[in-house]
mmCIF file of C-alpha atoms in Angstrom:
data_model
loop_
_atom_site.group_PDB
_atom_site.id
_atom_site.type_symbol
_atom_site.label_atom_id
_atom_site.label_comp_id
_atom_site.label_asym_id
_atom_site.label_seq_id
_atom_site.Cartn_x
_atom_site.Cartn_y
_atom_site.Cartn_z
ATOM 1 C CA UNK W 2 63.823 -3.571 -78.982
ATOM 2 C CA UNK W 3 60.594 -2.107 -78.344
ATOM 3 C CA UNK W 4 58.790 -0.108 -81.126
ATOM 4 C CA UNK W 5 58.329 3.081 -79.364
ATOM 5 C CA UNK W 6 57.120 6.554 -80.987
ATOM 6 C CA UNK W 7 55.141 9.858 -80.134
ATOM 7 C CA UNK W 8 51.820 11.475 -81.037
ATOM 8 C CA UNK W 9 52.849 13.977 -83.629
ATOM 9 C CA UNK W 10 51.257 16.285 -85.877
ATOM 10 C CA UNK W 11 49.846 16.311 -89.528
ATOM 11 C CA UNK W 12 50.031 19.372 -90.318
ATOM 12 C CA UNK W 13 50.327 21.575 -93.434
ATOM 13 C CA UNK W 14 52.319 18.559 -95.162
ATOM 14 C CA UNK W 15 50.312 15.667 -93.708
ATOM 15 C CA UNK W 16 52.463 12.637 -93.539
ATOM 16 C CA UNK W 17 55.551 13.614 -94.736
ATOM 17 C CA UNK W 18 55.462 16.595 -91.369
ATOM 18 C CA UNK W 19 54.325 13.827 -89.033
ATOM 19 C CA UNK W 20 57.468 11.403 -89.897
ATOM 20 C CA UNK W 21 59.766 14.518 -89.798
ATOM 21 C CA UNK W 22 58.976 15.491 -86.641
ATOM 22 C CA UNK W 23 58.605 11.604 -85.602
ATOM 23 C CA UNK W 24 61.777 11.086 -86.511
ATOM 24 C CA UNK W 25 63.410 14.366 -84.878
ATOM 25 C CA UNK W 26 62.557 12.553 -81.387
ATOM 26 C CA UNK W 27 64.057 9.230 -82.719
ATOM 27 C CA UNK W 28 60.917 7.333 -83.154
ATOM 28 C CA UNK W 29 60.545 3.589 -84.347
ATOM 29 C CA UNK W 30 56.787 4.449 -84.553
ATOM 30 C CA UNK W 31 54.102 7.278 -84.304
ATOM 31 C CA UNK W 32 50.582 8.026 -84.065
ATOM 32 C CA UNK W 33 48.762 11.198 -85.941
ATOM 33 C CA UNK W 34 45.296 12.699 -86.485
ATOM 34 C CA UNK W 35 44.246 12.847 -90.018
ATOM 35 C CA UNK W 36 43.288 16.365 -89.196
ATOM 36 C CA UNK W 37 41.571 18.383 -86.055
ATOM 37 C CA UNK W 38 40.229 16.327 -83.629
ATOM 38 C CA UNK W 39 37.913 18.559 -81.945
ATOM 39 C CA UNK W 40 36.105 19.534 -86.166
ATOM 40 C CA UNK W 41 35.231 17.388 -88.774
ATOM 41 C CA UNK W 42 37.549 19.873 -91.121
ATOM 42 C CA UNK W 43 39.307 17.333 -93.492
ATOM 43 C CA UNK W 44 41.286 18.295 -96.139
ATOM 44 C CA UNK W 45 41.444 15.628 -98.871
ATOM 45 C CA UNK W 46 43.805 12.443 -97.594
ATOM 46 C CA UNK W 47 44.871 12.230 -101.504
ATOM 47 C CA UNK W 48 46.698 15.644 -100.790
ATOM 48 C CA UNK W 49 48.883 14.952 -97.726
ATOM 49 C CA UNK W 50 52.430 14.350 -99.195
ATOM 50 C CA UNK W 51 51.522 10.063 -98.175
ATOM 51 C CA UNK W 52 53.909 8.712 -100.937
ATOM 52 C CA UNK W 53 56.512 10.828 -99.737
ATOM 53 C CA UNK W 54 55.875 10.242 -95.537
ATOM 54 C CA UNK W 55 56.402 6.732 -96.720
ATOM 55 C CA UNK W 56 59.094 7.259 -98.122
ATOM 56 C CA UNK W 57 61.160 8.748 -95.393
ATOM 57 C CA UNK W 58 59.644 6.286 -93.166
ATOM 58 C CA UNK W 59 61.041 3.411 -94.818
ATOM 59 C CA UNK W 60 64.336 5.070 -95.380
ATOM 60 C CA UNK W 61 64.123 5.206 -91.289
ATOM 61 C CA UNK W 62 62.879 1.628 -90.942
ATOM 62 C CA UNK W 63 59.202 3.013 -89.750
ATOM 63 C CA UNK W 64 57.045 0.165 -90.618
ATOM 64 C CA UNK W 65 54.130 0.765 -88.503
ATOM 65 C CA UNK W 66 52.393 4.015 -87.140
ATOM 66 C CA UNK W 67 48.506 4.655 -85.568
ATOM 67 C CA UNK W 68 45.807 6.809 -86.505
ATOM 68 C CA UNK W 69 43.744 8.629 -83.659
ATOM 69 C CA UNK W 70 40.000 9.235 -83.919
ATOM 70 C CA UNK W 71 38.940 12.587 -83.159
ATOM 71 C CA UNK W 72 38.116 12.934 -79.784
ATOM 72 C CA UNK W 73 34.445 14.555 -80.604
ATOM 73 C CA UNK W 74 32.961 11.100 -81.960
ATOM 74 C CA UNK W 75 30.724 9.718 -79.152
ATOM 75 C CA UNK W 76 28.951 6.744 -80.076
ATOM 76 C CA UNK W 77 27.607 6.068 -76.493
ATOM 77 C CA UNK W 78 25.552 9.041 -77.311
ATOM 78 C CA UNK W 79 21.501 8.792 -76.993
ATOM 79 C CA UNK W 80 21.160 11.866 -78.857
ATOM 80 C CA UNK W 81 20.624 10.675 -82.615
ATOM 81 C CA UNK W 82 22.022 13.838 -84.495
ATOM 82 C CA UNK W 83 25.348 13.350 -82.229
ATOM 83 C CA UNK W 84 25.198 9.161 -82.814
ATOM 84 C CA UNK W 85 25.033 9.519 -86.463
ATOM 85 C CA UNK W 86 27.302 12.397 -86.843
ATOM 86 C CA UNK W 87 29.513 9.837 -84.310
ATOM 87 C CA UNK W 88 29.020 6.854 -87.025
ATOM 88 C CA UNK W 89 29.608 8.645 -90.565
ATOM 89 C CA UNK W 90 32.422 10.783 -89.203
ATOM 90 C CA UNK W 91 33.925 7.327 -87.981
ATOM 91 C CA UNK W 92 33.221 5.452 -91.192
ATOM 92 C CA UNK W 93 34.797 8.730 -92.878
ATOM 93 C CA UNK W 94 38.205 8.327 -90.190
ATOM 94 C CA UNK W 95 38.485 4.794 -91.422
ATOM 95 C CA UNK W 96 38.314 4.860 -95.166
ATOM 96 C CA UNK W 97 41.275 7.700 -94.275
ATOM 97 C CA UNK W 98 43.238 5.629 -92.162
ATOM 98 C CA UNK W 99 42.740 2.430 -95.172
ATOM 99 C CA UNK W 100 44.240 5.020 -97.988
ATOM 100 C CA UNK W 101 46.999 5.547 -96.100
ATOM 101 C CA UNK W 102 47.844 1.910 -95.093
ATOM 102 C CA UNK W 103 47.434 1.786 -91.572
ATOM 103 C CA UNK W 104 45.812 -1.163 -89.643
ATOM 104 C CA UNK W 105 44.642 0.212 -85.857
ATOM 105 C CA UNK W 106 42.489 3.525 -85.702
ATOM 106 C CA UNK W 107 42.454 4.271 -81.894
ATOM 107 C CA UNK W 108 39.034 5.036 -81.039
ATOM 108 C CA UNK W 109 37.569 6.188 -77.120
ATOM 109 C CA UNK W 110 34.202 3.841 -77.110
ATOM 110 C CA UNK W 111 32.163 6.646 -75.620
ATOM 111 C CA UNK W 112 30.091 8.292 -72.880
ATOM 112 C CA UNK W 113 26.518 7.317 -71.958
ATOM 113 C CA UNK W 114 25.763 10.786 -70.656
ATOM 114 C CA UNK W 115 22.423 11.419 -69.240
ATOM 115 C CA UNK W 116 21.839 7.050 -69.244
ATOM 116 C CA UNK W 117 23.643 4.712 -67.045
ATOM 117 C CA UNK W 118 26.645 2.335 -68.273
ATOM 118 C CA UNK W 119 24.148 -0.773 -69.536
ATOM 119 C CA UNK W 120 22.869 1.748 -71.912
ATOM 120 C CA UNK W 121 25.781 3.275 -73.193
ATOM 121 C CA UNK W 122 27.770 -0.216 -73.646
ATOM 122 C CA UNK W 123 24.672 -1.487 -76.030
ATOM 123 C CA UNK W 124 24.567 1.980 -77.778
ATOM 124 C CA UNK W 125 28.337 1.647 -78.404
ATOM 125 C CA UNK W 126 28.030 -1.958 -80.179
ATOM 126 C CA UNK W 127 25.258 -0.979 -81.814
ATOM 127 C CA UNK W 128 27.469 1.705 -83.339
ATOM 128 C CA UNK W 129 30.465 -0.544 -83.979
ATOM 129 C CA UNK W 130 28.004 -2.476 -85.717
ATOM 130 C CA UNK W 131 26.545 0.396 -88.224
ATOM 131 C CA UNK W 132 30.097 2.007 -88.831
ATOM 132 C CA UNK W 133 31.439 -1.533 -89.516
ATOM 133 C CA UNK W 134 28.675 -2.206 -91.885
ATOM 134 C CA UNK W 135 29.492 0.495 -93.829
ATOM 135 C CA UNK W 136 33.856 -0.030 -94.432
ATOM 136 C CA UNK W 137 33.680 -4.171 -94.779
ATOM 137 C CA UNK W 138 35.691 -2.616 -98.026
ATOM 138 C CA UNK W 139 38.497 -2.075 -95.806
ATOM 139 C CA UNK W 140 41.478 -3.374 -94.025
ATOM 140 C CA UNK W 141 41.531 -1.342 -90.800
ATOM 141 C CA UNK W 142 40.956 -2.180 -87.115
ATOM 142 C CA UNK W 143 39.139 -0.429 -84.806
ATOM 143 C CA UNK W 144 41.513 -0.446 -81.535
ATOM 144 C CA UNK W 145 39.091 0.930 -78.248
ATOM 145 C CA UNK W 146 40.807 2.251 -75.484
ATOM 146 C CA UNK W 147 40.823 1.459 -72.153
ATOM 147 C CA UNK W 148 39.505 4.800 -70.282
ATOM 148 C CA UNK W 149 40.294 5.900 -66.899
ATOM 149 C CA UNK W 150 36.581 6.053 -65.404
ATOM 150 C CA UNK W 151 35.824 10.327 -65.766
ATOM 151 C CA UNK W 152 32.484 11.074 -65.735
ATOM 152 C CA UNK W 153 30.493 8.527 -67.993
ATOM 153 C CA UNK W 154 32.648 7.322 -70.112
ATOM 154 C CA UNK W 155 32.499 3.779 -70.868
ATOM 155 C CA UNK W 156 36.221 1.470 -70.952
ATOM 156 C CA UNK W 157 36.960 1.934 -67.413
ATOM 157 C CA UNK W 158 36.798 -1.823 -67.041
ATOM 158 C CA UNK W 159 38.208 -4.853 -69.181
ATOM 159 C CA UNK W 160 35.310 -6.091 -68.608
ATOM 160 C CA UNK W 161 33.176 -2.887 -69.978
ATOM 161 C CA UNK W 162 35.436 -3.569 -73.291
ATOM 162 C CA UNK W 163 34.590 -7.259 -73.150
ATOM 163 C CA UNK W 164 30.870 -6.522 -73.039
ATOM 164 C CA UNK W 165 31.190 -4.070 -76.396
ATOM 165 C CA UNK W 166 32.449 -6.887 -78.296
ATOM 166 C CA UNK W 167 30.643 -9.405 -77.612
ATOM 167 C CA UNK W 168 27.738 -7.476 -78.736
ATOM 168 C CA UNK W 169 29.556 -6.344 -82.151
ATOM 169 C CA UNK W 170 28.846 -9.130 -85.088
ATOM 170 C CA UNK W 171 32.345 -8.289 -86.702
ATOM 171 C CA UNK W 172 34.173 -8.502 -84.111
ATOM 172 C CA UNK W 173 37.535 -9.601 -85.280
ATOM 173 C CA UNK W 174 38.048 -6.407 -86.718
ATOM 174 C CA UNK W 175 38.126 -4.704 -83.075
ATOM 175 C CA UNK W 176 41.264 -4.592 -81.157
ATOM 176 C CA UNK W 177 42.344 -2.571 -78.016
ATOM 177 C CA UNK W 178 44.524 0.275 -76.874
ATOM 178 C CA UNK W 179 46.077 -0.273 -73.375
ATOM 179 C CA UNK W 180 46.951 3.026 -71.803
ATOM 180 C CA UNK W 181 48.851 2.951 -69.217
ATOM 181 C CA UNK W 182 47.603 6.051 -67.692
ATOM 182 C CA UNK W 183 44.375 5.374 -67.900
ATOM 183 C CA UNK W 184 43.921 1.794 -66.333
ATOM 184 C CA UNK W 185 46.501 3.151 -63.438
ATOM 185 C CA UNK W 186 43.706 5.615 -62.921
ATOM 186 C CA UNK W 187 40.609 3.316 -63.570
ATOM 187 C CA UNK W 188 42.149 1.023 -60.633
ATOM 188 C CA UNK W 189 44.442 -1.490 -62.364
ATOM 189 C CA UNK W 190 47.820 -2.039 -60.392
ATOM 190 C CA UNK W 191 50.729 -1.830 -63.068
ATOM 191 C CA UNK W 192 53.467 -0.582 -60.602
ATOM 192 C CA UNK W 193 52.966 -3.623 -58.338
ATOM 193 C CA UNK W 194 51.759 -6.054 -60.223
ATOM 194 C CA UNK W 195 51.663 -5.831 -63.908
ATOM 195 C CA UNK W 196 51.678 -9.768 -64.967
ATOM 196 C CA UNK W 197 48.549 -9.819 -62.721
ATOM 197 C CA UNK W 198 47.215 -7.169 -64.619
ATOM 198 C CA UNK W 199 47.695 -8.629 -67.978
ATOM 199 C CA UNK W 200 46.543 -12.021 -66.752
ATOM 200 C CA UNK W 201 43.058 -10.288 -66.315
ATOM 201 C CA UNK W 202 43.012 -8.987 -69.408
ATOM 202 C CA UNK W 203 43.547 -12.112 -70.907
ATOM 203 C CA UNK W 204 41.204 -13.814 -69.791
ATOM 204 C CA UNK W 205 38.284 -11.181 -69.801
ATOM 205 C CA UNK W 206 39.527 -9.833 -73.538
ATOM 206 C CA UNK W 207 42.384 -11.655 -74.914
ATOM 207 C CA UNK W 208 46.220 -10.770 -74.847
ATOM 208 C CA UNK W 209 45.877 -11.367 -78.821
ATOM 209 C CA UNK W 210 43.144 -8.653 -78.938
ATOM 210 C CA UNK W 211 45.776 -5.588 -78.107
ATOM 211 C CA UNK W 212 47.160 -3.686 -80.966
ATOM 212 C CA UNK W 213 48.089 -0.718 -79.367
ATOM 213 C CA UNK W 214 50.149 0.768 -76.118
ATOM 214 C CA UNK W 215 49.885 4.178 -74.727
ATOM 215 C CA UNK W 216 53.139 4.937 -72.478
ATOM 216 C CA UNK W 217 51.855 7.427 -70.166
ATOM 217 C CA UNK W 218 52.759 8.751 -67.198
ATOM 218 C CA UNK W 219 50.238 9.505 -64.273
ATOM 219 C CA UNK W 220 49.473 12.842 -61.759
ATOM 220 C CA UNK W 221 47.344 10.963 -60.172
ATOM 221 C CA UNK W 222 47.373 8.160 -57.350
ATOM 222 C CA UNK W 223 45.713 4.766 -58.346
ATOM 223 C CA UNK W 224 41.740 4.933 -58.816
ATOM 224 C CA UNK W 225 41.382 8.661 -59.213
ATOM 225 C CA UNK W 226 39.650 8.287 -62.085
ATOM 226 C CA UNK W 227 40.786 11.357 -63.365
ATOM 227 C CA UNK W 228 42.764 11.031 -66.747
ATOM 228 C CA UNK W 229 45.750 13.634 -66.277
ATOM 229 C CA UNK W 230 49.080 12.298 -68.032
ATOM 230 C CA UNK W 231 52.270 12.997 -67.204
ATOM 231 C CA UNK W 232 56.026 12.689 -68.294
ATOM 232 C CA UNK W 233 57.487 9.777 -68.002
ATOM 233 C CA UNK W 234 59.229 9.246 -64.579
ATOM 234 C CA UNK W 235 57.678 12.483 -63.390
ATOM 235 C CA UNK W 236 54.016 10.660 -62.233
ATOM 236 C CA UNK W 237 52.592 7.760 -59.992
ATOM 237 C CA UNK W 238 53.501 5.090 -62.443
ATOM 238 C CA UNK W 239 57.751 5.846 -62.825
ATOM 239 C CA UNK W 240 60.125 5.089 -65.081
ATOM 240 C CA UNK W 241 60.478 1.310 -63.803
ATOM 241 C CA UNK W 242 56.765 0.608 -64.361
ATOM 242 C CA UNK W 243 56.499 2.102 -67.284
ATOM 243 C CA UNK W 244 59.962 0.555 -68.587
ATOM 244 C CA UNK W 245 58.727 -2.952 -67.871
ATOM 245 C CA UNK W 246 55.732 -2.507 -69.752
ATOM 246 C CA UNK W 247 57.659 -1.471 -72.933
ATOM 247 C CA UNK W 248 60.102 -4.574 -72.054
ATOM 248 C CA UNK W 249 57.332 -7.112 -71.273
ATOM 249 C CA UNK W 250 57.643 -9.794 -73.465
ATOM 250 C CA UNK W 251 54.183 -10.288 -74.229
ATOM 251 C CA UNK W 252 53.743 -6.512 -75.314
ATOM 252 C CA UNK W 253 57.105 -5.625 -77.290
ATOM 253 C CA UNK W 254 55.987 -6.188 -80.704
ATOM 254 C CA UNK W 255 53.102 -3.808 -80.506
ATOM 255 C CA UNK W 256 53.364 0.082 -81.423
ATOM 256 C CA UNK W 257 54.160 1.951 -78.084
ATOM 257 C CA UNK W 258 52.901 5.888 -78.526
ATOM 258 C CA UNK W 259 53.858 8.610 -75.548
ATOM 259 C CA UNK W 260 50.908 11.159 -74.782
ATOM 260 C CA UNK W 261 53.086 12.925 -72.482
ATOM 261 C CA UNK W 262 52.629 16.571 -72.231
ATOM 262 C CA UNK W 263 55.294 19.672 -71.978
ATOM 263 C CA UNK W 264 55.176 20.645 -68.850
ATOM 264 C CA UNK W 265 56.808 24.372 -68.187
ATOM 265 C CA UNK W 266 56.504 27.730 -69.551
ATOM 266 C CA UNK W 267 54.514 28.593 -72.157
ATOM 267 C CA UNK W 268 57.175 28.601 -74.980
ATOM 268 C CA UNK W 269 55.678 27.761 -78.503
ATOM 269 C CA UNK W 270 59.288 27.090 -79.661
ATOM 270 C CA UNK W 271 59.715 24.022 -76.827
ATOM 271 C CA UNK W 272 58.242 20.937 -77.055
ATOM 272 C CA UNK W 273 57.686 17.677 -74.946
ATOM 273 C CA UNK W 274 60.396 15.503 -73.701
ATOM 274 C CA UNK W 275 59.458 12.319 -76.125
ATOM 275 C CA UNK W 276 63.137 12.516 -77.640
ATOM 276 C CA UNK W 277 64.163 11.433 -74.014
ATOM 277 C CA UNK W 278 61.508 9.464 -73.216
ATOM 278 C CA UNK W 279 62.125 7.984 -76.338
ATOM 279 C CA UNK W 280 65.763 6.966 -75.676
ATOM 280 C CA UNK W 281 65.353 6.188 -71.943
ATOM 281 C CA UNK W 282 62.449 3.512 -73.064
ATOM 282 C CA UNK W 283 64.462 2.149 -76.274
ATOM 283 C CA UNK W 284 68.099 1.385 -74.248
ATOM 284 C CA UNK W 285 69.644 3.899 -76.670
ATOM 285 C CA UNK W 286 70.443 6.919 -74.138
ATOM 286 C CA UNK W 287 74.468 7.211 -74.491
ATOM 287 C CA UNK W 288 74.099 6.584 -78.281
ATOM 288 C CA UNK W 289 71.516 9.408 -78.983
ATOM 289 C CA UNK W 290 72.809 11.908 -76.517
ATOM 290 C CA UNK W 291 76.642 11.115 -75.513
ATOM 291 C CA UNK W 292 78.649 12.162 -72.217
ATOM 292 C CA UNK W 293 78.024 15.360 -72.357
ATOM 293 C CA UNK W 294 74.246 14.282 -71.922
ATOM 294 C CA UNK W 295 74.806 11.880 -69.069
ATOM 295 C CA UNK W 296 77.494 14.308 -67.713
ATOM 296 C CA UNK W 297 74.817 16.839 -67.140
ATOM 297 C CA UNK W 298 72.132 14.397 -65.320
ATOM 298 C CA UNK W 299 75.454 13.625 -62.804
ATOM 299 C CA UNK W 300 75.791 17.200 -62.240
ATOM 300 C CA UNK W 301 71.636 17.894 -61.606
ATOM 301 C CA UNK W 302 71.821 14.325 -59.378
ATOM 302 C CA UNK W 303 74.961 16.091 -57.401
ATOM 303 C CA UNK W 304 72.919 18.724 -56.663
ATOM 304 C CA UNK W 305 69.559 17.376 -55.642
ATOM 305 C CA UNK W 306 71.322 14.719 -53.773
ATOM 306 C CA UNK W 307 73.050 17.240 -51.778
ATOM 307 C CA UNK W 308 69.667 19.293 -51.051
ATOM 308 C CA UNK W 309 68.295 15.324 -49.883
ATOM 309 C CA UNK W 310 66.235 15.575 -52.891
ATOM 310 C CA UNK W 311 65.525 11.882 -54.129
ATOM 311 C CA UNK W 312 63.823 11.225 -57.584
ATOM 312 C CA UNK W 313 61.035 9.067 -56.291
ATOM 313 C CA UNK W 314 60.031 10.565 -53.079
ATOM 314 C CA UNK W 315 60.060 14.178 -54.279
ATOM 315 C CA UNK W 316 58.072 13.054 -57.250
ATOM 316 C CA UNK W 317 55.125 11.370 -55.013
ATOM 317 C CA UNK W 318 55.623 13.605 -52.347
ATOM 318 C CA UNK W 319 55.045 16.389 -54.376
ATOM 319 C CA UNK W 320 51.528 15.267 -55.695
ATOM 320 C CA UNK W 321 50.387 14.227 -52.482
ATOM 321 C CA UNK W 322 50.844 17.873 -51.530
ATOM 322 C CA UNK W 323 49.094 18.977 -54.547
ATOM 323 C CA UNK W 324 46.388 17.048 -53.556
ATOM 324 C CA UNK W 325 46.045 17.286 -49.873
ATOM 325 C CA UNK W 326 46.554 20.753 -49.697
ATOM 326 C CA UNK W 327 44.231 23.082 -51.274
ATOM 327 C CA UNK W 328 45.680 26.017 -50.515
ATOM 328 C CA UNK W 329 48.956 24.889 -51.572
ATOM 329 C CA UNK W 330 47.919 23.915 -54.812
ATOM 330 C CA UNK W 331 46.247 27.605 -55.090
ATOM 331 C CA UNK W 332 49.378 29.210 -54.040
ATOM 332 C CA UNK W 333 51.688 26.902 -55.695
ATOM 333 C CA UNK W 334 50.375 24.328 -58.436
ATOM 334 C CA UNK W 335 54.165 23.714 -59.732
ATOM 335 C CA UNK W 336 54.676 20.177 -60.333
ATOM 336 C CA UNK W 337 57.401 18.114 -59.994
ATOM 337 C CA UNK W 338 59.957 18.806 -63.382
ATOM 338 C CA UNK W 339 58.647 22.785 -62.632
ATOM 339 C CA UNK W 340 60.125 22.723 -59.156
ATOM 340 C CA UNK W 341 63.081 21.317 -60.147
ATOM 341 C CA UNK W 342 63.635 23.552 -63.122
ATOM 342 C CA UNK W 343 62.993 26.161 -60.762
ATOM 343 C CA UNK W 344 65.702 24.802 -58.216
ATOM 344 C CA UNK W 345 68.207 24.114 -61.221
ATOM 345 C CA UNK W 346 67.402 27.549 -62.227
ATOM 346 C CA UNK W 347 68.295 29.509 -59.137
ATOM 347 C CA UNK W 348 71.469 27.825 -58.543
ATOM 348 C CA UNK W 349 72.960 28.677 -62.216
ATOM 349 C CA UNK W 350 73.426 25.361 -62.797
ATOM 350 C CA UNK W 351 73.713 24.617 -66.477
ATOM 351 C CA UNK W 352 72.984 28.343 -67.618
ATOM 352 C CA UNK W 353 73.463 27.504 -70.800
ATOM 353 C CA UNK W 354 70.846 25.256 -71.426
ATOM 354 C CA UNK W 355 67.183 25.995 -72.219
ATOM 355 C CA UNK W 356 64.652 24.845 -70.253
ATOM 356 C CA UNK W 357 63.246 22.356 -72.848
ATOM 357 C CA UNK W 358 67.218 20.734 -72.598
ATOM 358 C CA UNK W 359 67.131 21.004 -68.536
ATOM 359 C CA UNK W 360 63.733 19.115 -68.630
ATOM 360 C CA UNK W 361 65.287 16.282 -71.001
ATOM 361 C CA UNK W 362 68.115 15.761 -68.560
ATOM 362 C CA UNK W 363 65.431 15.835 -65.523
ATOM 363 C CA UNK W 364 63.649 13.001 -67.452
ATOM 364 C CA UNK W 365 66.667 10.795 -66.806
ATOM 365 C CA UNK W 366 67.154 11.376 -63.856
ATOM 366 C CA UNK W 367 63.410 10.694 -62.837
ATOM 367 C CA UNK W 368 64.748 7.164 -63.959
ATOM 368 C CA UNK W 369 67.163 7.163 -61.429
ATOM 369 C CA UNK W 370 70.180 4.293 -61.777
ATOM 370 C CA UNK W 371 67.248 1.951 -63.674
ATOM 371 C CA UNK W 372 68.320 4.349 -67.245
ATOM 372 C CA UNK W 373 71.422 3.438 -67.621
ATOM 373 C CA UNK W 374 71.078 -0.852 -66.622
ATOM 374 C CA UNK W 375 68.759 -0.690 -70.157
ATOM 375 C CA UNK W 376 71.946 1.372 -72.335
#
């Protein structure tokens, strides 16, 4: 079975919050923040309930989670005040992510700004190289992602990854993040063709190089460059793409973290539909929801079948309206699970249910008749 777990929060009680809530969506892993990722506000790691996190996430067989660098560390930077802030920060991240035992801090390589891509790749190493320097002390990987080609950022390419480390002396202590959203986006064609895809990477990186999967969703059609996730089933990519690559034998015993967003009304009390995601991607739908569950996603299919509504055609055909038509997306920027919550809505089907529980149940049946061969 895949290990597959959420971003979550580490919040007032640090790593004992993050595996609650981890586990509340039936996680085998997860992946936190040691604190804000747009500040360099830390309170001290020694303080954040670890031994007790642990704890909990042994007593719920949790063997392996991922720490996140904060988003505002840009080593591809030729500004020196925002490169060094970029390297100490880093260095700071890591000695953090050491104490609390975790191998793989995922880190976005950077963005060459005002330069041009040759520039920003040899920045980059060069700042591997000083933040590595600085934590041989330690045990902890630093895992660069695969970006989806916005604006400068460098990634967008195995290749661009390929070129960072071979220009980093300690090299064996990078590994990579695949996101699946991201090299959709940046070109690669994992709906179609995803042994093809990981035959590349092999032989530009190195299959043993990955340490890290982000299971994300799409909005966008393949190449847009644009970096916009979505729920799972509920994007370009689908549930069967996105199912094979947490089946894929060469990629199951690596963590799997969903960076899918909540997508409805602004409701501080709902939150995203990993717990579904979760279950759909794991096999273990029936056992962590029952018949009623599945009894509901008949009912919703019943419906939409009836209007001639069918999972994967309203899903793409509802982005390609979003992006052909501009006044369309002005008037109406719904997306797919929103129009469909709408639709559920105005029939008074399933009154009962919130609209956090309608969009779980919409989740499955973005998978279609694929959910339930996997339970």
């Amino acid at each position: 079975m895949p290990k597959i777990g959420s971003h979550v929060s580490f919040s007032d009680k640090g790593l004992l919050n993050a595996a609650e809530e981890a586990i509340s969506y039936g996680s085998s892993t997860f992946m936190i923040y040691t604190g804000a990722p747009q500040n360099t506000r830390r309170k001290p790691i020694e303080t954040q309930f670890i031994e007790e996190g642990k704890a909990l996430m042994d007593k719920h067989g949790i063997h392996e989670i991922v720490v996140h660098a904060p988003y505002i560390i840009n080593l591809g930077s030729y500004k020196e005040d925002t490169f060094k802030l970029a390297v100490r920060f880093l260095q700071e991240e890591i000695r953090r992510t050491d104490y609390l035992g975790v191998r793989n801090i995922v880190l976005h390589p950077g963005a060459y700004t005002d330069k041009d891509a040759e520039y920003g790749i040899a920045r980059i190493a060069d700042g591997l190289n000083e933040v590595l320097a600085g934590v041989k002390d330690t045990q902890v990987n630093i895992a660069l992602e695969t970006m989806a080609g916005k604006g400068t950022e460098i990634g967008r390419s195995f290749e661009e990854i390929a070129a960072i480390m071979d220009k980093v002396a300690d090299n064996h202590k990078l590994t990579v993040c695949m996101d699946t959203c991201h090299i959709h986006d940046a070109g690669y064609d994992i709906v179609n063709d995803l042994d093809g895809v990981l035959d590349h990477f092999d032989r530009v990186v190195g299959l043993s190089k990955l340490g890290v999967i982000h299971l994300n969703d799409s909005k966008n059609a393949r190449g847009a460059s644009k970096d916009r996730h979505a729920p799972v089933g509920s994007g370009w990519i689908g549930f069967q793409a996105m199912n094979n690559v947490a089946r894929h034998e060469k990629l199951q015993h690596l963590p799997m973290i969903l960076e899918t967003p909540w997508i409805g009304k602004e409701d501080k009390s709902q939150r995203p539909m990993y717990e579904a995601e979760i279950a759909l991607l794991s096999g273990n739908l029936s056992e962590r929801f029952g018949g009623d569950f599945l009894d509901h996603v008949e009912r919703i299919d019943h419906l939409l079948t009836k209007k001639d509504i069918h999972y994967r055609d309203f899903v793409l055909n509802t982005w390609d309206l979003l992006k052909s038509d501009a006044k369309a997306k002005k008037a109406d920027g719904r997306e797919p699970m929103e129009r469909l919550y709408d639709i559920i809505h105005e029939e008074r089907l399933l009154p009962e249910l919130t609209e956090e529980q309608i969009n779980h149940r919409l989740t499955v049946w973005f998978a279609g008749q694929e959910a339930l061969k996997n339970d």
